[in-house]
Coordinates of C-alpha atoms in Angstrom, one line a residue:
G284 CA -0.1 -0.2 0.0
K285 CA 0.9 3.6 -0.2
I286 CA 0.3 6.2 2.5
V287 CA -0.4 9.6 1.8
I288 CA 0.1 12.4 4.8
T289 CA -0.1 15.6 5.3
Q290 CA 1.8 17.1 8.2
G291 CA 2.3 20.7 9.8
E292 CA 5.5 22.7 9.3
K293 CA 7.0 21.8 12.6
Q294 CA 10.3 20.7 12.4
A295 CA 10.6 16.9 14.5
S296 CA 13.4 16.3 16.7
A297 CA 15.8 13.1 16.3
E298 CA 14.0 11.9 19.4
D299 CA 10.4 12.7 17.6
R300 CA 11.3 10.9 14.8
S301 CA 12.4 7.8 16.2
T302 CA 9.3 7.2 17.5
P303 CA 6.6 8.4 14.8
A304 CA 3.3 10.1 15.8
F305 CA 0.3 10.8 14.0
R306 CA -2.2 13.8 15.2
K307 CA -5.6 12.6 16.7
D308 CA -7.5 14.9 14.5
G309 CA -5.5 14.2 11.3
A310 CA -7.2 11.9 8.7
Y311 CA -4.8 9.7 6.8
L312 CA -5.2 7.9 3.6
I313 CA -3.6 4.5 2.3
T314 CA -4.0 2.9 -1.0
G315 CA -4.1 -0.6 -1.2
G316 CA -5.6 -0.4 2.7
L317 CA -7.5 -3.2 2.4
G318 CA -4.9 -6.1 1.9
G319 CA -2.5 -7.3 4.3
L320 CA 0.4 -5.2 4.4
G321 CA -2.6 -2.1 4.4
L322 CA -4.3 -3.5 7.5
L323 CA -0.9 -4.1 9.2
L324 CA 0.3 -0.4 8.5
A325 CA -3.4 0.9 9.6
N326 CA -2.7 -1.3 13.1
W327 CA 0.7 0.3 13.5
M328 CA -0.5 3.9 12.9
I329 CA -3.4 3.3 15.4
D330 CA -0.6 2.3 17.6
H331 CA 0.9 5.7 17.4
G332 CA -1.8 7.8 17.2
A333 CA -3.7 8.1 14.3
R334 CA -7.7 8.0 14.8
H335 CA -9.0 8.5 11.4
L336 CA -8.0 6.6 8.5
V337 CA -9.1 6.3 4.7
L338 CA -8.4 2.5 3.6
A339 CA -9.0 2.6 -0.2
G340 CA -9.1 -0.2 -2.6
R341 CA -10.1 -1.3 -6.0
S342 CA -12.7 -3.9 -4.5
L343 CA -15.0 -4.5 -1.5
P344 CA -13.2 -5.5 1.5
S345 CA -13.1 -9.4 1.9
D346 CA -14.6 -11.2 4.7
E347 CA -11.3 -11.5 6.3
A348 CA -10.3 -7.7 5.7
S349 CA -13.9 -6.8 7.3
V350 CA -13.1 -8.6 10.3
A351 CA -9.5 -6.5 10.6
I352 CA -11.4 -3.3 9.7
D353 CA -14.0 -4.2 13.0
A354 CA -11.3 -4.6 14.9
L355 CA -9.7 -1.5 14.2
R356 CA -12.7 0.3 14.6
N357 CA -12.8 -1.3 17.9
R358 CA -9.8 0.1 19.2
G359 CA -11.3 3.7 18.6
A360 CA -10.6 4.4 15.1
V361 CA -12.8 5.9 12.6
V362 CA -12.2 4.1 9.6
T363 CA -13.7 4.4 5.9
T364 CA -13.2 2.0 3.0
P365 CA -13.7 3.5 -0.3
Q366 CA -14.0 1.6 -3.2
A367 CA -11.8 3.6 -5.6
D368 CA -8.7 3.9 -8.0
I369 CA -6.5 6.5 -5.9
S370 CA -4.7 7.1 -9.2
S371 CA -7.5 8.4 -11.1
T372 CA -8.6 12.4 -11.4
D373 CA -12.2 11.6 -11.7
D374 CA -12.2 10.0 -8.1
V375 CA -10.2 12.7 -6.6
A376 CA -12.2 15.6 -8.0
R377 CA -15.1 14.2 -6.6
L378 CA -13.4 13.6 -3.5
L379 CA -12.5 17.6 -3.3
I380 CA -15.8 18.4 -4.2
V381 CA -17.4 16.4 -1.1
A382 CA -14.7 17.3 1.2
V383 CA -15.2 21.6 0.6
R384 CA -18.9 20.8 0.7
E385 CA -18.9 20.0 4.7
P386 CA -20.5 22.2 6.4
A387 CA -18.0 21.8 9.4
H388 CA -14.2 21.5 8.0
S389 CA -12.4 19.4 10.6
Q390 CA -8.9 19.2 10.8
A391 CA -9.4 15.6 8.9
V392 CA -11.6 17.5 6.0
R393 CA -8.9 20.0 5.6
D394 CA -6.5 17.2 5.3
L395 CA -8.5 15.3 2.7
S396 CA -8.9 18.8 0.9
R397 CA -5.3 19.4 0.5
T398 CA -4.4 16.0 -0.5
A399 CA -7.0 16.1 -3.2
F400 CA -6.0 19.6 -4.4
R401 CA -2.3 18.7 -4.6
F402 CA -3.4 15.8 -6.7
L403 CA -5.4 18.0 -9.1
A404 CA -2.9 20.6 -9.4
E405 CA -0.6 18.0 -10.5
A406 CA -2.7 16.7 -13.1
Q407 CA -3.1 20.3 -15.1
N408 CA -0.8 20.8 -17.8
V409 CA 0.3 24.4 -19.1
H410 CA -2.5 24.5 -21.4
G411 CA -5.1 23.7 -18.9
R412 CA -5.6 20.2 -19.9
I413 CA -5.6 17.3 -17.1
R414 CA -4.2 13.4 -16.9
N415 CA -6.4 10.9 -15.2
R416 CA -4.0 8.4 -14.3
R417 CA -1.3 8.6 -11.5
D418 CA 0.6 5.0 -10.5
A419 CA 1.6 4.2 -6.8
R420 CA 4.9 5.8 -7.5
G421 CA 3.5 9.2 -8.4
R422 CA 4.3 8.6 -12.1
W423 CA 1.4 10.1 -14.5
H424 CA 0.2 7.8 -17.7
G425 CA -1.5 8.9 -20.8
R426 CA -2.2 12.1 -22.6
H427 CA -3.4 15.3 -21.0
G428 CA -7.0 15.9 -22.6
V429 CA -10.7 17.2 -21.9
E430 CA -12.5 14.2 -21.1
D431 CA -14.6 13.7 -18.0
C432 CA -11.3 14.2 -15.7
W433 CA -10.9 17.6 -17.2
G434 CA -14.6 18.5 -16.4
R435 CA -14.7 17.1 -13.0
S436 CA -11.1 18.7 -12.4
L437 CA -13.1 22.2 -13.3
W438 CA -16.1 21.5 -11.1
A439 CA -13.6 20.6 -8.4
F440 CA -11.9 24.0 -8.8
G441 CA -14.9 25.9 -9.1
T442 CA -16.3 24.8 -5.9
A443 CA -12.8 25.1 -3.9
A444 CA -12.9 28.4 -5.3
R445 CA -16.1 29.2 -3.3
R446 CA -16.5 27.0 -0.6
A447 CA -12.9 25.8 0.8
P448 CA -12.2 27.2 4.2
E449 CA -8.6 28.5 3.1
A450 CA -8.0 31.5 1.5
S451 CA -5.1 30.3 -0.2
M452 CA -6.7 27.0 -1.3
R453 CA -9.4 29.3 -2.8
A454 CA -7.1 31.6 -4.5
G455 CA -5.4 28.6 -5.9
A456 CA -8.5 26.9 -7.1
I457 CA -9.7 30.3 -9.0
S458 CA -6.2 30.1 -10.7
Y459 CA -6.6 26.7 -11.6
F460 CA -10.0 27.1 -13.0
D461 CA -9.2 30.0 -15.1
H462 CA -6.2 27.8 -16.5
G463 CA -8.3 24.8 -17.4
S464 CA -11.7 26.7 -18.5
S465 CA -9.7 28.2 -21.5
Q466 CA -10.2 24.3 -23.2
R467 CA -13.2 23.1 -24.4
S468 CA -14.6 19.5 -24.8
P469 CA -16.8 18.0 -27.4
H470 CA -18.4 15.6 -24.7
R471 CA -21.5 16.2 -23.3
R472 CA -20.9 15.0 -19.8
A473 CA -17.4 16.9 -19.6
M474 CA -18.8 20.2 -20.4
A475 CA -21.8 19.7 -18.0
F476 CA -19.1 18.7 -15.1
A477 CA -17.1 21.8 -16.0
A478 CA -20.4 23.6 -16.2
L479 CA -21.2 23.1 -12.8
G480 CA -18.1 24.4 -11.4
A481 CA -18.3 27.5 -13.5
V482 CA -21.8 28.0 -11.7
E483 CA -19.6 28.0 -8.5
V484 CA -17.3 30.1 -9.8
A485 CA -19.9 32.6 -11.5
N486 CA -21.9 32.8 -8.3
Y487 CA -18.8 33.6 -6.3
D488 CA -17.7 36.5 -8.7
Q489 CA -20.5 37.6 -10.6
R490 CA -18.0 39.5 -13.0
H491 CA -15.9 36.6 -13.9
R492 CA -16.4 36.7 -17.8
Q493 CA -14.7 32.9 -18.5
S494 CA -17.0 31.1 -16.1
R495 CA -20.3 32.6 -18.2
E496 CA -18.6 31.9 -21.7
L497 CA -17.9 28.2 -20.5
L498 CA -21.6 28.0 -19.6
A499 CA -22.8 29.5 -22.9
D500 CA -20.8 27.0 -24.6
A501 CA -21.9 23.9 -22.1
I502 CA -25.7 24.6 -23.3
A503 CA -24.9 24.6 -26.7
V504 CA -23.1 21.1 -26.4
V505 CA -25.5 19.5 -23.8
G506 CA -28.4 20.2 -25.8
S507 CA -32.0 20.2 -25.4
P508 CA -34.8 17.9 -25.4
S509 CA -35.5 15.7 -28.1
P510 CA -38.6 16.7 -30.1
S511 CA -39.8 12.7 -29.6
A512 CA -42.6 12.4 -27.0
D513 CA -41.5 9.1 -26.2
W514 CA -37.6 9.7 -25.7
L515 CA -37.3 13.1 -24.3
W516 CA -33.1 12.7 -23.6
P517 CA -30.6 14.5 -26.0
E518 CA -28.8 11.4 -26.5
P519 CA -29.8 8.0 -28.1
R520 CA -28.8 6.5 -25.1
L521 CA -29.0 7.0 -21.1
S522 CA -25.4 5.7 -19.9
Y523 CA -23.8 7.1 -16.6
A524 CA -24.1 10.6 -14.5
N525 CA -27.2 11.0 -16.5
A526 CA -28.4 13.7 -14.1
A527 CA -25.8 15.8 -14.2
L528 CA -26.9 16.9 -18.0
P529 CA -30.2 18.4 -16.6
E530 CA -28.6 20.0 -13.8
A531 CA -25.7 21.6 -15.8
L532 CA -28.8 23.1 -17.9
I533 CA -30.9 24.4 -14.7
A534 CA -27.8 26.0 -13.4
A535 CA -26.6 27.4 -16.4
G536 CA -29.8 28.8 -17.4
D537 CA -30.0 30.2 -13.9
V538 CA -26.8 32.1 -13.9
L539 CA -27.2 33.7 -17.4
D540 CA -30.9 34.3 -16.9
R541 CA -32.2 32.1 -19.6
P542 CA -35.2 30.7 -18.5
D543 CA -35.9 28.9 -21.5
V544 CA -32.8 26.8 -20.6
V545 CA -33.7 26.1 -17.0
D546 CA -37.2 25.1 -18.5
D547 CA -35.8 22.5 -20.6
G548 CA -33.2 21.2 -17.8
L549 CA -36.4 20.9 -15.4
L550 CA -38.4 18.8 -18.1
L551 CA -35.3 16.7 -18.6
L552 CA -34.7 16.0 -14.9
R553 CA -38.6 15.4 -14.4
W554 CA -38.2 12.8 -17.7
L555 CA -35.4 10.9 -16.1
L556 CA -36.9 10.9 -12.6
D557 CA -39.8 9.5 -13.5
R558 CA -38.0 6.6 -15.6
E559 CA -36.0 5.8 -12.8
S560 CA -38.3 5.6 -10.3
L561 CA -39.8 2.2 -9.7
D562 CA -42.7 1.2 -7.0
G563 CA -42.1 4.3 -4.6
H564 CA -38.0 3.9 -4.7
L565 CA -35.1 5.1 -7.6
S566 CA -34.1 2.1 -9.5
P567 CA -31.4 4.0 -11.5
T568 CA -30.1 3.0 -15.3
P569 CA -27.6 0.3 -14.7
V570 CA -23.9 0.4 -16.0
G571 CA -24.8 -0.8 -19.6
G572 CA -27.0 2.2 -20.2
A573 CA -30.7 1.9 -21.6
S574 CA -32.2 2.7 -24.9
P575 CA -35.6 3.6 -25.7
G576 CA -37.7 0.1 -25.4
D577 CA -35.2 -1.3 -23.0
A578 CA -36.9 -2.0 -19.1
V579 CA -35.7 -0.3 -16.6
G580 CA -32.7 -1.7 -15.0
R581 CA -32.4 -4.1 -12.1
F582 CA -28.7 -5.0 -11.7
D583 CA -25.2 -3.0 -12.1
Q584 CA -26.7 -0.1 -10.3
Q585 CA -23.9 2.7 -9.3
P586 CA -24.3 5.1 -6.4
I587 CA -23.1 7.8 -8.8
E588 CA -26.5 8.0 -10.6
I589 CA -28.2 8.3 -7.5
A590 CA -26.0 10.9 -6.2
A591 CA -26.0 13.0 -9.3
L592 CA -30.1 12.5 -9.3
A593 CA -29.7 14.0 -5.6
D594 CA -27.7 16.7 -6.6
A595 CA -29.8 17.7 -9.9
C596 CA -33.2 17.5 -7.8
H597 CA -31.5 19.9 -5.1
R598 CA -30.5 22.4 -7.4
A599 CA -33.7 22.5 -9.2
H600 CA -35.2 23.0 -5.7
V601 CA -33.3 25.8 -5.1
V602 CA -33.6 27.5 -8.7
T603 CA -37.3 27.0 -8.5
G604 CA -38.2 27.1 -4.9
D605 CA -40.9 24.2 -5.8
D606 CA -40.8 21.6 -3.1
Q607 CA -41.9 18.8 -5.7
W608 CA -38.0 18.7 -6.1
Q609 CA -37.3 17.7 -2.6
Q610 CA -39.2 14.9 -2.8
G611 CA -36.2 13.6 -5.6
V612 CA -33.4 14.1 -2.6
D613 CA -35.6 12.4 -0.3
L614 CA -35.6 9.3 -2.8
A615 CA -32.3 9.4 -3.4
I616 CA -31.5 9.2 0.5
A617 CA -33.9 6.5 1.0
W618 CA -32.0 4.3 -1.7
F619 CA -28.7 4.7 0.4
A620 CA -30.9 3.6 3.6
G621 CA -32.2 0.4 2.0
D622 CA -35.3 1.5 -0.3
N623 CA -33.9 0.1 -3.3
D624 CA -34.5 -2.7 -5.6
L625 CA -32.9 -5.2 -3.2
G626 CA -33.8 -3.6 0.1
V627 CA -30.2 -3.5 0.8
V628 CA -28.9 -0.6 2.9
M629 CA -26.0 0.8 1.1
W630 CA -24.0 2.9 3.7
D631 CA -22.3 2.6 6.6
P632 CA -23.7 4.3 9.7
D633 CA -20.7 3.8 11.6
T634 CA -18.8 5.8 9.3
H635 CA -21.0 8.0 7.5

């Protein structure tokens, strides 16, 4: 496993260095943390004062790992086990968005925010394009581009520019956002993600020209509802993070004072919410996607679809003031609490 640690500036003495000590209010991320070495390292860190651990792995914990994680928690540690490829800029961008959105910025949350921000900053090149893969040794792979990782990075930088608790991170985030927003993507979701970051910046600084230009271009790329009454979606097939498209239209139309665009977004969101609801609960489009005539999926559902729906419904509620959209947020929360196709609870109440 690999451990990522954020420490203060205080210089440790020789005696301090001989016996490592971890801050009780800090958060420590161990990649490959669900394997034998990662769990051994986690135990050692708890021995030396760590209390907040994030054990990241590419798969869910095995039965053996789950027993070891329970033992860590019984020792007083708060342990989370996200299933993610820590070398993915997409995943780290989502981490930064969630971290800076937190209403209470604890030291642990601040540490995670700084780690995620550095990762994203290093992913951007001089032209504002983004790489999406970094290995355990810190080496970047692949070309810089304007795919989803670019859009999500702009979303994260825009969110941090408005919401980060530290002035230095807010200033850095707006700089990286400005650099990246000089680019454009031909891909709908990449532009939708970027637009959500641009909305944050435009709401933070109403005179920010680049964010408004990006929003106008995103509206054109995302598109408007199909004229077909049977299939309103602007694409021939639903795929992933679908609700980000109507949310981008609602948010961009609101900022640019385009009620026609807001209405398009609301129409698409209502259509999607109706399609992905079944017997009073959410049943989102599965990984394989869906085309006209396909039945609602019953397997390979991902939390990203529910999270995107929750975000979009919350946005619709904020923009319109219509309480009907709060129902979508409530359905999303209920899905994680077990009101889904299998009746399975999708969150850990011990770690939130």
